């Protein structure tokens, strides 16, 4: 069971090459704008630590967060952090750094980007999600998004996690709770409360935990609270240690003067003290609630290493069938089932991440390019010959693989002159073969 839990957590961090977690919550801003809090959870083991003059090992990291609409950045923030250690062997994947920023923006549909840049090894990790920035212009009672936190503590100093009422709230961008994080701390805000001598002095709050199908798993009953004014902050605590591993929703309802409004937030529970069917656990965690488009996006780069039969089965499958194919895809590809991770999957994710980081552009994801495909399918080259542009020749590269089929080469040429390297010749089986490939490099 321990191996399963570690494997699931690794999948969370590696799904779609997403090596860090990102979440957000939308709140009311001034006048006609809204405020979005973007929270990140970054594993320390992705950083490259370099020994500094003070004897410590140092990682320099740049973080960027942006909201984009119609290919135009509408709001953004950028900051740097420094992580230090006296011993790099102490750095573990389970050690994660929480980061957060706040952006003010008009309501609407946006694309949210989170970018982590390791300055020491010049590698960029990117998350991209579609977000709906809600409007809070209504004069009726309205509730914000729910932000799930891993800790809440009293504070007298102001920092990025402090709120105006004297507490530090550290959000949990992964939304994963359970044995190692048994208490879930929800935070939300309620606006436009009916307050004054003509209204009741108290309002009611109800917490419920729902399953993925909205069935009530736990109801914490009605709690009455005094109204402090026209708006309130709701902070609670929910112990989830008794829940079975799976996917859940937290529903917070506000009841007052005949009005009931609510907010819902999805979260995950991982409890390794129970026994549960492995396949179903993976279904719950990775693919439940995913659209067919999202499943297809995951399978896209897998086609490079999938068998013809797997590709045919996937194309013919319905959405549930596609989920099952993705769940079982790595079952027969684990080179050492005795270890806590699937080394083949981790190697694939490493190649995919490299392809997307180094070969993508504004129009094409890196894995869809010729170079990206070769990296994913064959691994990293044994040797690369790079030939820059000249008066007579277009830029081209020759990749050597000494351990593939007894030694093969792949030749790429920038035919268009726009930096897109296309495969023009290879000695590998089932690849394009053109003995006269040199004609492509002539200007």
XYZ file of N, CA and C in Angstrom, residues 30-144:
345
model
N -12.376 45.716 -5.344
C -12.990 47.037 -5.275
C -13.795 47.312 -6.532
N -14.927 47.974 -6.360
C -15.782 48.400 -7.465
C -16.124 47.226 -8.379
N -15.753 47.287 -9.668
C -16.196 46.280 -10.629
C -15.117 45.261 -10.990
N -14.101 45.142 -10.160
C -13.046 44.169 -10.446
C -13.081 43.043 -9.413
N -12.449 41.938 -9.773
C -12.340 40.795 -8.870
C -10.876 40.553 -8.541
N -10.656 39.783 -7.506
C -9.297 39.446 -7.070
C -9.120 37.937 -7.160
N -8.059 37.506 -7.808
C -7.756 36.083 -7.885
C -6.463 35.808 -7.129
N -6.539 34.883 -6.199
C -5.342 34.436 -5.496
C -4.836 33.179 -6.196
N -3.614 33.229 -6.657
C -2.996 32.093 -7.342
C -1.987 31.471 -6.390
N -2.144 30.199 -6.134
C -1.277 29.517 -5.176
C -0.510 28.399 -5.876
N 0.747 28.259 -5.505
C 1.633 27.261 -6.089
C 2.218 26.400 -4.980
N 2.518 25.164 -5.310
C 3.198 24.258 -4.393
C 4.316 23.582 -5.178
N 5.559 23.930 -4.843
C 6.705 23.576 -5.678
C 7.614 22.591 -4.949
N 7.824 21.392 -5.511
C 8.742 20.436 -4.874
C 10.187 20.911 -4.971
N 10.921 20.837 -3.885
C 12.294 21.348 -3.850
C 13.233 20.518 -4.724
N 12.900 19.267 -4.976
C 13.839 18.409 -5.695
C 13.922 18.720 -7.191
N 13.093 19.632 -7.697
C 13.223 20.001 -9.112
C 14.300 21.063 -9.306
N 14.782 21.665 -8.212
C 15.776 22.733 -8.313
C 17.187 22.164 -8.432
N 18.033 22.918 -9.100
C 19.466 22.619 -9.114
C 20.144 23.503 -8.070
N 20.803 22.871 -7.108
C 21.487 23.601 -6.044
C 22.970 23.733 -6.384
N 23.472 24.958 -6.299
C 24.868 25.257 -6.616
C 25.548 25.778 -5.355
N 26.741 25.289 -5.092
C 27.467 25.711 -3.894
C 27.820 27.193 -3.988
N 27.527 27.949 -2.926
C 27.791 29.386 -2.895
C 28.959 29.687 -1.964
N 29.358 30.950 -1.936
C 30.542 31.353 -1.164
C 30.378 31.139 0.337
N 29.132 31.141 0.819
C 28.918 30.974 2.260
C 28.932 29.509 2.696
N 29.203 28.599 1.747
C 29.280 27.187 2.080
C 27.980 26.430 1.904
N 26.881 27.161 1.710
C 25.591 26.522 1.487
C 25.392 26.238 -0.003
N 24.430 25.357 -0.284
C 24.015 25.112 -1.659
C 22.766 25.949 -1.911
N 22.743 26.620 -3.039
C 21.716 27.630 -3.290
C 21.003 27.364 -4.621
N 19.676 27.483 -4.581
C 18.855 27.416 -5.790
C 18.204 28.775 -6.003
N 18.394 29.345 -7.180
C 17.782 30.624 -7.536
C 16.634 30.355 -8.501
N 15.455 30.802 -8.111
C 14.247 30.458 -8.859
C 13.437 31.713 -9.147
N 12.984 31.822 -10.389
C 12.088 32.920 -10.774
C 10.696 32.349 -10.990
N 9.693 33.037 -10.457
C 8.305 32.595 -10.566
C 7.495 33.662 -11.294
N 6.726 33.225 -12.271
C 5.866 34.141 -13.022
C 4.441 33.603 -13.030
N 3.497 34.507 -12.844
C 2.075 34.168 -12.917
C 1.403 35.205 -13.804
N 0.576 34.748 -14.739
C -0.055 35.690 -15.670
C -1.458 35.227 -16.033
N -2.327 36.197 -16.285
C -3.657 35.959 -16.835
C -3.683 36.506 -18.252
N -4.092 35.657 -19.196
C -4.065 36.035 -20.606
C -5.454 35.882 -21.219
N -5.753 36.766 -22.157
C -7.014 36.705 -22.888
C -6.766 37.178 -24.313
N -7.210 36.384 -25.284
C -6.993 36.722 -26.696
C -5.512 36.959 -26.981
N -4.674 36.066 -26.437
C -3.216 36.109 -26.651
C -2.572 37.392 -26.122
N -3.249 38.063 -25.192
C -2.701 39.279 -24.587
C -2.676 39.127 -23.069
N -1.538 39.429 -22.460
C -1.424 39.351 -21.006
C -2.182 40.519 -20.385
N -3.141 40.207 -19.519
C -3.977 41.226 -18.890
C -3.526 41.575 -17.472
N -2.902 40.639 -16.802
C -2.387 40.883 -15.446
C -1.282 39.878 -15.186
N -0.272 40.297 -14.434
C 0.843 39.389 -14.190
C 1.621 39.803 -12.948
N 2.424 38.880 -12.484
C 3.333 39.148 -11.374
C 4.571 38.279 -11.561
N 5.677 38.742 -11.036
C 6.935 38.005 -11.141
C 7.751 38.261 -9.886
N 8.342 37.225 -9.345
C 9.197 37.389 -8.178
C 10.224 36.254 -8.160
N 11.226 36.427 -7.322
C 12.282 35.426 -7.205
C 12.370 34.912 -5.775
N 12.758 33.663 -5.657
C 12.993 33.074 -4.344
C 14.363 32.406 -4.345
N 14.933 32.283 -3.169
C 16.209 31.590 -2.992
C 15.992 30.468 -1.988
N 16.365 29.263 -2.382
C 16.267 28.111 -1.487
C 17.683 27.656 -1.146
N 17.947 27.424 0.130
C 19.295 27.039 0.558
C 19.264 25.741 1.356
N 20.370 25.014 1.284
C 20.543 23.816 2.093
C 22.030 23.594 2.339
N 22.339 22.956 3.449
C 23.744 22.629 3.717
C 24.104 21.232 3.226
N 23.079 20.487 2.760
C 23.305 19.122 2.294
C 22.242 18.782 1.254
N 22.638 18.621 0.007
C 21.669 18.370 -1.067
C 21.006 17.003 -0.942
N 21.611 16.086 -0.203
C 20.983 14.773 -0.025
C 19.747 14.851 0.871
N 19.581 15.978 1.550
C 18.406 16.167 2.400
C 17.176 16.600 1.594
N 17.374 16.991 0.347
C 16.276 17.494 -0.479
C 15.424 16.328 -0.965
N 14.130 16.371 -0.680
C 13.206 15.309 -1.057
C 12.040 15.880 -1.867
N 11.425 14.999 -2.668
C 10.259 15.414 -3.456
C 9.090 15.804 -2.566
N 9.042 15.237 -1.369
C 7.937 15.532 -0.453
C 8.057 16.908 0.193
N 9.242 17.530 0.087
C 9.447 18.871 0.638
C 8.988 19.894 -0.400
N 7.938 20.619 -0.079
C 7.348 21.526 -1.064
C 7.255 22.944 -0.519
N 7.497 23.895 -1.399
C 7.489 25.308 -1.036
C 6.174 25.936 -1.494
N 5.366 26.486 -0.577
C 4.145 27.184 -0.995
C 4.460 28.619 -1.412
N 3.857 29.042 -2.497
C 3.995 30.418 -2.970
C 2.619 30.930 -3.365
N 2.444 32.247 -3.320
C 1.133 32.813 -3.619
C 1.273 34.246 -4.112
N 0.378 34.626 -5.010
C 0.299 36.017 -5.432
C -1.160 36.374 -5.675
N -1.440 37.657 -5.715
C -2.795 38.158 -5.915
C -2.828 39.081 -7.119
N -3.789 38.840 -8.016
C -3.962 39.676 -9.199
C -5.367 40.266 -9.195
N -5.474 41.522 -9.576
C -6.763 42.209 -9.681
C -7.115 42.360 -11.154
N -8.344 41.975 -11.515
C -8.685 41.938 -12.934
C -10.199 41.992 -13.110
N -10.643 42.405 -14.288
C -12.067 42.426 -14.600
C -12.589 41.002 -14.777
N -13.862 40.766 -14.450
C -14.431 39.425 -14.617
C -14.378 38.966 -16.074
N -14.300 37.655 -16.275
C -14.263 37.095 -17.620
C -13.544 35.761 -17.652
N -13.426 35.208 -18.866
C -12.720 33.945 -19.077
C -11.269 34.243 -19.442
N -10.351 33.573 -18.761
C -8.925 33.814 -18.986
C -8.161 32.492 -19.020
N -6.925 32.587 -19.488
C -5.978 31.485 -19.349
C -4.970 31.874 -18.274
N -4.821 31.009 -17.296
C -3.898 31.260 -16.189
C -2.601 30.492 -16.427
N -1.486 31.210 -16.366
C -0.171 30.601 -16.553
C 0.622 30.685 -15.249
N 1.232 29.579 -14.879
C 2.204 29.560 -13.798
C 3.522 29.060 -14.361
N 4.594 29.797 -14.134
C 5.897 29.453 -14.714
C 6.948 29.438 -13.609
N 7.682 28.347 -13.516
C 8.798 28.222 -12.580
C 10.075 28.109 -13.407
N 11.014 29.025 -13.192
C 12.267 29.014 -13.948
C 13.423 28.756 -12.987
N 14.119 27.648 -13.200
C 15.321 27.349 -12.426
C 16.477 28.094 -13.072
N 16.954 29.133 -12.413
C 17.990 29.988 -12.991
C 19.336 29.268 -13.092
N 19.550 28.249 -12.263
C 20.837 27.553 -12.275
C 20.979 26.577 -13.435
N 19.867 26.004 -13.880
C 19.966 25.070 -15.005
C 19.148 25.518 -16.209
N 18.586 26.743 -16.119
C 17.880 27.351 -17.248
C 16.784 26.436 -17.797
N 15.996 25.886 -16.885
C 14.865 25.046 -17.268
C 13.580 25.702 -16.779
N 12.552 25.621 -17.622
C 11.279 26.273 -17.326
C 10.186 25.213 -17.192
N 9.413 25.299 -16.108
C 8.264 24.429 -15.899
C 7.010 25.290 -16.000
N 6.023 24.826 -16.767
C 4.856 25.660 -17.063
C 3.568 24.920 -16.733
N 2.635 25.614 -16.105
C 1.266 25.152 -15.925
C 0.334 26.132 -16.617
N -0.703 25.608 -17.246
C -1.676 26.449 -17.939
C -3.067 25.897 -17.671
N -3.974 26.773 -17.252
C -5.341 26.365 -16.962
C -6.316 27.460 -17.394
N -7.513 27.049 -17.772
C -8.573 28.006 -18.057
C -9.276 28.357 -16.748
N -9.520 29.641 -16.534
C -10.177 30.074 -15.302
C -11.308 31.043 -15.627
N -12.334 31.001 -14.802
C -13.458 31.929 -14.917
C -13.397 32.895 -13.739
N -13.132 34.151 -14.032
C -13.102 35.184 -12.994
C -14.524 35.709 -12.823
N -15.144 35.356 -11.704
C -16.541 35.721 -11.483
C -16.699 37.197 -11.154
N -17.896 37.696 -11.433
C -18.254 39.058 -11.041
C -18.959 39.021 -9.685
N -18.684 40.013 -8.850
C -19.339 40.140 -7.550
C -20.159 41.431 -7.496
N -20.643 41.859 -8.673
C -21.359 43.132 -8.771
C -22.768 43.064 -8.186
N -23.309 41.860 -8.027
C -24.660 41.713 -7.495
C -24.769 42.305 -6.094
N -25.949 42.861 -5.778
C -26.197 43.392 -4.437
C -26.792 42.340 -3.510
N -27.096 41.183 -4.071
C -27.611 40.084 -3.267
C -26.451 39.368 -2.579
N -26.729 38.610 -1.513
C -25.655 37.848 -0.864
C -24.938 36.948 -1.868
N -23.630 36.908 -1.785
C -22.825 36.125 -2.721
C -21.594 35.607 -1.990
N -21.159 34.412 -2.356
C -20.041 33.769 -1.670
C -18.859 33.621 -2.628
N -17.669 33.759 -2.097
C -16.456 33.629 -2.910
C -16.152 32.156 -3.174
